[in-house]
Every structure is written in C-alpha cells, then in structure tokens.
PDB file of C-alpha atoms in Angstrom:
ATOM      1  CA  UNK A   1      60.604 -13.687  19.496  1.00  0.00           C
ATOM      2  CA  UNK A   2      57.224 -14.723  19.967  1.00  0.00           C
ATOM      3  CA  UNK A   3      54.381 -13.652  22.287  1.00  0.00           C
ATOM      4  CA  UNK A   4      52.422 -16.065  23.800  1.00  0.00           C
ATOM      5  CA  UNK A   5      48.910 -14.694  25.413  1.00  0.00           C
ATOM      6  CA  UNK A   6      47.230 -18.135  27.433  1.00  0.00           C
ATOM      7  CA  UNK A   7      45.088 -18.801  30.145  1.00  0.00           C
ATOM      8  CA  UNK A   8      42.441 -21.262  31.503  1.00  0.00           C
ATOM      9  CA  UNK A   9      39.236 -19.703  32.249  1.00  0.00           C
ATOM     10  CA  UNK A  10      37.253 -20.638  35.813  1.00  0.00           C
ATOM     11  CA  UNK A  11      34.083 -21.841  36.281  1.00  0.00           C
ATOM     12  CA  UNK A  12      32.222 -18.761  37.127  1.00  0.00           C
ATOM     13  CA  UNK A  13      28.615 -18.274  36.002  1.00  0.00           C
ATOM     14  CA  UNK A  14      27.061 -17.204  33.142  1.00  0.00           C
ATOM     15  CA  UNK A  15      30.478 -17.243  31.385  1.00  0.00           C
ATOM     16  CA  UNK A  16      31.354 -17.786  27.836  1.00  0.00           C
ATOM     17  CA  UNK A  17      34.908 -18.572  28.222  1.00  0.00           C
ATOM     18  CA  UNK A  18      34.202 -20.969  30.594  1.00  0.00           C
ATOM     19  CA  UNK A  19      31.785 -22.666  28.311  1.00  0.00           C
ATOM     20  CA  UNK A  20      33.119 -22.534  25.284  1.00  0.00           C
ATOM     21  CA  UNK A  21      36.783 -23.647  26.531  1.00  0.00           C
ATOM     22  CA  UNK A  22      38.336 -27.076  25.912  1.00  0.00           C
ATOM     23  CA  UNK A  23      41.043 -27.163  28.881  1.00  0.00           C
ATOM     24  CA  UNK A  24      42.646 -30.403  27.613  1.00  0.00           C
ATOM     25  CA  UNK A  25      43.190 -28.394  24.216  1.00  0.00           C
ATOM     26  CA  UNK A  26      44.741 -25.375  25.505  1.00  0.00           C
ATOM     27  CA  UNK A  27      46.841 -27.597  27.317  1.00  0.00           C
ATOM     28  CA  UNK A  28      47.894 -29.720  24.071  1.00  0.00           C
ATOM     29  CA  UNK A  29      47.782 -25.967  22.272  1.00  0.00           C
ATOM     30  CA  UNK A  30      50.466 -24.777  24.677  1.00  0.00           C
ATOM     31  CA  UNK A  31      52.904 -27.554  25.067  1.00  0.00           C
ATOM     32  CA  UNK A  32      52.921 -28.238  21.295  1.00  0.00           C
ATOM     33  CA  UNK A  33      53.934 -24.763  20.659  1.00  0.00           C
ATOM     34  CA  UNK A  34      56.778 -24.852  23.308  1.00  0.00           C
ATOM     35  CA  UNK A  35      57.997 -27.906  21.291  1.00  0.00           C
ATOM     36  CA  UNK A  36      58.198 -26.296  18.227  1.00  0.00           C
ATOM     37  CA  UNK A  37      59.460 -22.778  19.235  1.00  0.00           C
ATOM     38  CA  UNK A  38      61.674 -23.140  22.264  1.00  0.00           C
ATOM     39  CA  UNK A  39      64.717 -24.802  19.598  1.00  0.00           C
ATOM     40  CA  UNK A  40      65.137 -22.120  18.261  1.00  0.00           C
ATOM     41  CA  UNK A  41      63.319 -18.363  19.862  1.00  0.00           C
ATOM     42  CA  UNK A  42      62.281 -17.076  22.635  1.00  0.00           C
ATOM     43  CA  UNK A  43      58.744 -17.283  24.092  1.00  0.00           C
ATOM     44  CA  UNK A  44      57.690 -14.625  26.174  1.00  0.00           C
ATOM     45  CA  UNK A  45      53.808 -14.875  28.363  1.00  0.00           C
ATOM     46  CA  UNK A  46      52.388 -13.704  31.408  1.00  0.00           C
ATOM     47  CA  UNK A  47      51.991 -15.685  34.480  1.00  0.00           C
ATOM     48  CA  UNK A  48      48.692 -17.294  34.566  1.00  0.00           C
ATOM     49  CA  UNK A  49      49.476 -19.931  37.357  1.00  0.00           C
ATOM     50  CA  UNK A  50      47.460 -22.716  34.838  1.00  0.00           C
ATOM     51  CA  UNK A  51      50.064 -22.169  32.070  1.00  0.00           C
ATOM     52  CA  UNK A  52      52.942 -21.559  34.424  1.00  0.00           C
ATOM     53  CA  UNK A  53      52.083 -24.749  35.647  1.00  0.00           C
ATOM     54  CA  UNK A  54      51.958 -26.236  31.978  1.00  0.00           C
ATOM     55  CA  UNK A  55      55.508 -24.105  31.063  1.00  0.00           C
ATOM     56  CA  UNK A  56      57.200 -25.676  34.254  1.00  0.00           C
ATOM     57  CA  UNK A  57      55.610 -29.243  33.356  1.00  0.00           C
ATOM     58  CA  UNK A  58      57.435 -28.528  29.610  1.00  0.00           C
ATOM     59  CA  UNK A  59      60.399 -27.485  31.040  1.00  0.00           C
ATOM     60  CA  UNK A  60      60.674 -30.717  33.884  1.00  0.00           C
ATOM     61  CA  UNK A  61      59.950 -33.175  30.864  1.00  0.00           C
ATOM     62  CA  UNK A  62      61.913 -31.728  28.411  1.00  0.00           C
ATOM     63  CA  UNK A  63      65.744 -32.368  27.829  1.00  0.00           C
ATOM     64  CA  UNK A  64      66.109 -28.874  25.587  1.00  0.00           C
ATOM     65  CA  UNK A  65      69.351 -26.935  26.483  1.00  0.00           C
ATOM     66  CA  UNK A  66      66.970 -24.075  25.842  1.00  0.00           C
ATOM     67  CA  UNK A  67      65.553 -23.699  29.092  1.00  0.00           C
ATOM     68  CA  UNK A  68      66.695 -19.969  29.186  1.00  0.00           C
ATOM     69  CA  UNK A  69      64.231 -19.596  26.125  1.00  0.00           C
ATOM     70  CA  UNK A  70      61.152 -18.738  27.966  1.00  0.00           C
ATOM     71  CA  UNK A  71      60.675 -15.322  29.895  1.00  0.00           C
ATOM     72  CA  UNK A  72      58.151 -15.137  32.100  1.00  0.00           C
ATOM     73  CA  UNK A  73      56.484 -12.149  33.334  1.00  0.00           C
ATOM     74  CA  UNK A  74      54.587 -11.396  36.526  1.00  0.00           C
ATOM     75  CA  UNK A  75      53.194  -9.013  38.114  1.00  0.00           C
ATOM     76  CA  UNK A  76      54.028  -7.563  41.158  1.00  0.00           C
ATOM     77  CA  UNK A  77      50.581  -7.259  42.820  1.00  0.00           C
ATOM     78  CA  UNK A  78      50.456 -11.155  43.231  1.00  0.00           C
ATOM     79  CA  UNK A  79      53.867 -11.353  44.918  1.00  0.00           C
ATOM     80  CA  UNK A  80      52.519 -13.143  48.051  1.00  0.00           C
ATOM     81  CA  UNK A  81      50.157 -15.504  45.875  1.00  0.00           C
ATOM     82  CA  UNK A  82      52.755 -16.745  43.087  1.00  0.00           C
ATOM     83  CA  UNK A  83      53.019 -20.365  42.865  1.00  0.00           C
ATOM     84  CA  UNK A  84      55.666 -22.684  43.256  1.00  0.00           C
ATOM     85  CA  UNK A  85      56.022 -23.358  39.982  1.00  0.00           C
ATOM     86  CA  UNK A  86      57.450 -19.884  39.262  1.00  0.00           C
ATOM     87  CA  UNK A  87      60.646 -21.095  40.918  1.00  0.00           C
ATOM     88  CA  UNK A  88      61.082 -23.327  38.318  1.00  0.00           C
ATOM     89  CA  UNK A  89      61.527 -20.758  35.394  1.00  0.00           C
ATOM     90  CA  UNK A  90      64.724 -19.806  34.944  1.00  0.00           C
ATOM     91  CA  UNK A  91      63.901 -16.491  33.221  1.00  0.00           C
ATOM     92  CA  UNK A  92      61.306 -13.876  34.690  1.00  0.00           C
ATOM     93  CA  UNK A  93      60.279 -10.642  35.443  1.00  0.00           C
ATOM     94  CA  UNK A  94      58.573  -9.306  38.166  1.00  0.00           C
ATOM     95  CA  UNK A  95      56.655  -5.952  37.822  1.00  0.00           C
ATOM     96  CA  UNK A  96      56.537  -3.762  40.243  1.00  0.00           C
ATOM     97  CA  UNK A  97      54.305  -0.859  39.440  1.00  0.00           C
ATOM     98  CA  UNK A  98      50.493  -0.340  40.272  1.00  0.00           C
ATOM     99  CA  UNK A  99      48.361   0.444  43.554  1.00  0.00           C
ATOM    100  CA  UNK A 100      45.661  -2.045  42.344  1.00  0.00           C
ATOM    101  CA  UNK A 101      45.134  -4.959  40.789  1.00  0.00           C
ATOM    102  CA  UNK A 102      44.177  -3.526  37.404  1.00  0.00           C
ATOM    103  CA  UNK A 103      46.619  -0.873  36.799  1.00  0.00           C
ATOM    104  CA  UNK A 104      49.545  -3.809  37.735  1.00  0.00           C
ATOM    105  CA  UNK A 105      47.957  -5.968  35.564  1.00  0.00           C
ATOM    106  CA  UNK A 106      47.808  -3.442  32.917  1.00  0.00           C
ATOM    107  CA  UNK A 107      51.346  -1.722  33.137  1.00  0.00           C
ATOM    108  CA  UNK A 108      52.689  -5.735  33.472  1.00  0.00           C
ATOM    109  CA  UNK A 109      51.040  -6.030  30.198  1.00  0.00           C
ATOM    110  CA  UNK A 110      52.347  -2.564  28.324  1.00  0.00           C
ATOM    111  CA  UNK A 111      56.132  -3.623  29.639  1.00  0.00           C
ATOM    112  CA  UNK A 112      55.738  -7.505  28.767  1.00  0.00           C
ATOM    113  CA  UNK A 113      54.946  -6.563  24.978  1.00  0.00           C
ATOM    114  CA  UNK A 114      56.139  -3.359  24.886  1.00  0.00           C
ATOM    115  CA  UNK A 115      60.032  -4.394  25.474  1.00  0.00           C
ATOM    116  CA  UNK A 116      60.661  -6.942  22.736  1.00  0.00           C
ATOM    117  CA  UNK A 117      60.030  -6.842  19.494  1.00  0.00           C
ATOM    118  CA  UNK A 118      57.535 -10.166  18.530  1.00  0.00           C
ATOM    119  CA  UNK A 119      57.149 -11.352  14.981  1.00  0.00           C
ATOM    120  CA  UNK A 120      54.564 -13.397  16.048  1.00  0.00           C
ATOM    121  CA  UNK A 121      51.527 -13.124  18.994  1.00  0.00           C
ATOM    122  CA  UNK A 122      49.888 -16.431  19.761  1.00  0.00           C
ATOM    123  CA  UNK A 123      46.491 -16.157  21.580  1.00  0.00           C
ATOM    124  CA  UNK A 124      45.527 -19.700  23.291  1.00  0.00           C
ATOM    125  CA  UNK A 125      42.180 -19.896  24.946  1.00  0.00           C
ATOM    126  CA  UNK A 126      41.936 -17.535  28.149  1.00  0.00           C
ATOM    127  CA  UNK A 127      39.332 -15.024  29.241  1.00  0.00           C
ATOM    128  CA  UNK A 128      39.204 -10.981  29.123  1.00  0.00           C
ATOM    129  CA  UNK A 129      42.805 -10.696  30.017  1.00  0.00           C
ATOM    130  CA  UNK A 130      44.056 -12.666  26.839  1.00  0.00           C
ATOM    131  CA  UNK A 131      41.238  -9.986  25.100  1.00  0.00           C
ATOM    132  CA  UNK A 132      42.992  -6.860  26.231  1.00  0.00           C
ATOM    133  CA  UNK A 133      46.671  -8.487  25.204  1.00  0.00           C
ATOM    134  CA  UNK A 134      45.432  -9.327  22.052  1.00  0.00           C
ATOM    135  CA  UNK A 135      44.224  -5.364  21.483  1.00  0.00           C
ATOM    136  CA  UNK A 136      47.360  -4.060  22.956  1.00  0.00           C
ATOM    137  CA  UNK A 137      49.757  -6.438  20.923  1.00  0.00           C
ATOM    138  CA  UNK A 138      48.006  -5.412  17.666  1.00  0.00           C
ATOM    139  CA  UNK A 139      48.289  -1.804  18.470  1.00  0.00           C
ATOM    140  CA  UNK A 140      52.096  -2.200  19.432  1.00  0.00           C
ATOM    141  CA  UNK A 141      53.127  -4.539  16.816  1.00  0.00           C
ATOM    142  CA  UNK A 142      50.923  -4.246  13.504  1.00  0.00           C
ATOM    143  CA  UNK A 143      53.146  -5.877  11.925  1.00  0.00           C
ATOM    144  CA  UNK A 144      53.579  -9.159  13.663  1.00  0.00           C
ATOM    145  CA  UNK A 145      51.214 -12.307  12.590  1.00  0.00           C
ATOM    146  CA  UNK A 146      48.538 -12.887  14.745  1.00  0.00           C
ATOM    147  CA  UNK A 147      47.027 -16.246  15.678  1.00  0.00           C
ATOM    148  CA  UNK A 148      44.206 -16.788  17.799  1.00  0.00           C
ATOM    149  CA  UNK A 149      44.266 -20.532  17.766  1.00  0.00           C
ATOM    150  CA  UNK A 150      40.078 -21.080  18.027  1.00  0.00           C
ATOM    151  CA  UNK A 151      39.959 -24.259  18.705  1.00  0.00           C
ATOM    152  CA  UNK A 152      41.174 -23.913  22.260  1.00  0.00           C
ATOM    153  CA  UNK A 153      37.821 -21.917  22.972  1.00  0.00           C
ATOM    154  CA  UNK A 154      37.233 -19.346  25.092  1.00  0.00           C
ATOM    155  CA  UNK A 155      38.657 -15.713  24.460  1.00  0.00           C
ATOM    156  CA  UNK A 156      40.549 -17.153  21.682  1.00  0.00           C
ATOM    157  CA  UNK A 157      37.614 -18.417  19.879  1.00  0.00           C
ATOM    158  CA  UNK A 158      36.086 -15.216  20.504  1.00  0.00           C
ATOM    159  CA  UNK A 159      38.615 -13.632  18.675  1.00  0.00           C
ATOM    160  CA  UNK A 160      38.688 -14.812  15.794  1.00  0.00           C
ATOM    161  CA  UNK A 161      35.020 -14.432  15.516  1.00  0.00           C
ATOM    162  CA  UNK A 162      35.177 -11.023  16.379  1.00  0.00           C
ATOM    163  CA  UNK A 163      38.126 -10.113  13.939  1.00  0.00           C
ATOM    164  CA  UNK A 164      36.920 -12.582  11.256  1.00  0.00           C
ATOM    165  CA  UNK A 165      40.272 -14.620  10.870  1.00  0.00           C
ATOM    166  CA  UNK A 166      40.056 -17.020   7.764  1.00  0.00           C
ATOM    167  CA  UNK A 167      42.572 -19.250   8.511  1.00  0.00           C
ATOM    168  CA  UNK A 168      39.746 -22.580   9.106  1.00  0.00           C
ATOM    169  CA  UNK A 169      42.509 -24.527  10.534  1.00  0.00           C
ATOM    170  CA  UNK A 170      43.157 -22.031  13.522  1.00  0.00           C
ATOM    171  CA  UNK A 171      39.470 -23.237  14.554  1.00  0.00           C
ATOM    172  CA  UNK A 172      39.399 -26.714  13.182  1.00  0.00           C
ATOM    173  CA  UNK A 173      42.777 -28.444  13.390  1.00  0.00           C
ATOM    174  CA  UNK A 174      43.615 -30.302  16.842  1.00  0.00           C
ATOM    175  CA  UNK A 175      46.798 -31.243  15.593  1.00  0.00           C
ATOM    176  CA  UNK A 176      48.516 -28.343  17.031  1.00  0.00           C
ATOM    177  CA  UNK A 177      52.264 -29.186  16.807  1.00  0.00           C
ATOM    178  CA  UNK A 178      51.769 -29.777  12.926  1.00  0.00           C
ATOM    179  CA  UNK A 179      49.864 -26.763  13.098  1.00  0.00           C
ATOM    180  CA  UNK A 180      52.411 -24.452  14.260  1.00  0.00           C
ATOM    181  CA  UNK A 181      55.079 -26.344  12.421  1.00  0.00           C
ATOM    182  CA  UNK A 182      52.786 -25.077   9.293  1.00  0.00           C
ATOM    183  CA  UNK A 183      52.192 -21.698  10.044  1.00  0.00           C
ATOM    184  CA  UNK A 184      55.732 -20.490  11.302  1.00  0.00           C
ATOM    185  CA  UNK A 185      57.508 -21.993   8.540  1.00  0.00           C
ATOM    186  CA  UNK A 186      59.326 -19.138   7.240  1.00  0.00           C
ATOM    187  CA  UNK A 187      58.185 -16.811  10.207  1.00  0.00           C
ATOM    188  CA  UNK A 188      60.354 -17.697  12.566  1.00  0.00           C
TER     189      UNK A 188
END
C-alpha cells in the first residue's frame, strides 16, 4: 500500500511553496506514479481538489481494471465545497470528526495513515499540509521508505532539504515514471 501526500500550492504572497513549485511537474509527478502503482497496490491520498482533479483525469483516461485501487480520503469539514470530481472515485472516505477546520483536517490525517499499513509514503510538491503528513507518516510508520520527490518544488523540495535526503535523483530527475519504476523495484 502506498501513501501518497500531494498538493498544488496557491499563489499567496510571500510564499515559498508557491515559488519554488513547478505545477506542470507535480502534475507529470502524480500521474506517472498512478501508472506505475495502480497495476498492482493500492494508493491511498487526501483530497486536495488539484490532485483529485489529476486522480479523476488518470482514472477517465486510463483503461486499468484497477479503478478500485485508489482510496481517497476527505474530510468532512469541506462537505458542502467538494468538487465534482470526487464523484468520480470509486473508493473514498469521508471524515466526519472536528468542530474546525484544523482539528478535521488533522484527525482526517491521523485516520488516513493511521488505518493501513504503507510500505511506502510519497511526498509530491504541496504546502504545510503535505509538511505535517510527512511528520505524522514518519512517526506512524518508521519503517516505510520515504520519498519526497524534490523536483516537484514546494513542500516537497523543502523536505528533503530539511531532512537531508541523498537520493540526487529525487531532486534532479524529471523522468518520473522511470523514476518510480527505479525506486520501487523490489518495494512494492
């Protein structure tokens, strides 16, 4: 099963993830790794309406009899806001905990990677959400590989700065569906 953390930031001022984000990458990032993974596992994410919209362009282009292969999860709090395109995933859960907006957000987050058990946490651009993912992930799965794929920018890149990753090609290598190919061999 693997974990899938992915967002694209806003343009708001004065922010890094903004800035330092390549959109067009995170989308490449995110619908190469669906094309590798979805044969064969399970990819569970959160329901950042810019990668739902990517997931439910994936699934609408793709012939895979996997379909049922991604679980999305959503939380509760946005119920009157959730886009159209989370029709179009067969799989999801809907969280329904939390008087505000951060403690939904949060508890979504504790049950999303909480409940499975991921050999693998992908972390695809995003801002301080796909931060506090990657913190709780590493806390509730130590063991699992962890890949902040750089390249996309934004809280990814910040990442792997910030833990000191070595892996160049998570920062360099725009050739993400040989990428992944490469590092899951074996993993999943």
């Amino acid at each position: 099963m693997i974990f899938l953390s992915a967002g694209i930031p806003e343009n708001e001022p004065d922010s890094d993830f903004f800035t330092t984000s390549d959109i067009v990458a995170i989308r490449d990032a995110v619908r190469s790794l669906a094309a590798v993974v979805l044969t064969d596992n399970v990819l569970v994410y959160g329901g950042q309406p810019a990668i739902t919209s990517l997931i439910r362009y994936i699934l609408y282009k793709t012939t895979l009899e996997h379909k049922d292969n991604i679980l999305l999860y959503q939380s509760a709090y946005f119920k009157k806001e959730f886009p159209a395109d989370n029709e179009f995933i067969p799989k999801k859960r809907i969280i329904d905990v939390g008087i505000d907006l951060e403690s939904s957000l949060s508890e979504m987050r504790y049950q999303m990677i909480n409940s499975h058990r991921f050999s693998v946490g992908i972390f695809i651009g995003g801002k301080s959400g796909v931060i506090e993912e990657f913190n709780m992930f590493r806390k509730l799965h130590p063991d699992a590989i962890i890949l902040p794929i750089a390249s996309t920018g934004a809280a990814a890149k910040a990442l792997y700065h910030l833990f000191n990753f070595s892996d160049k090609r998570l920062l360099t290598d725009f050739a993400y569906k040989n990428l992944f190919k490469n590092l899951l061999t074996g993993i999943i």
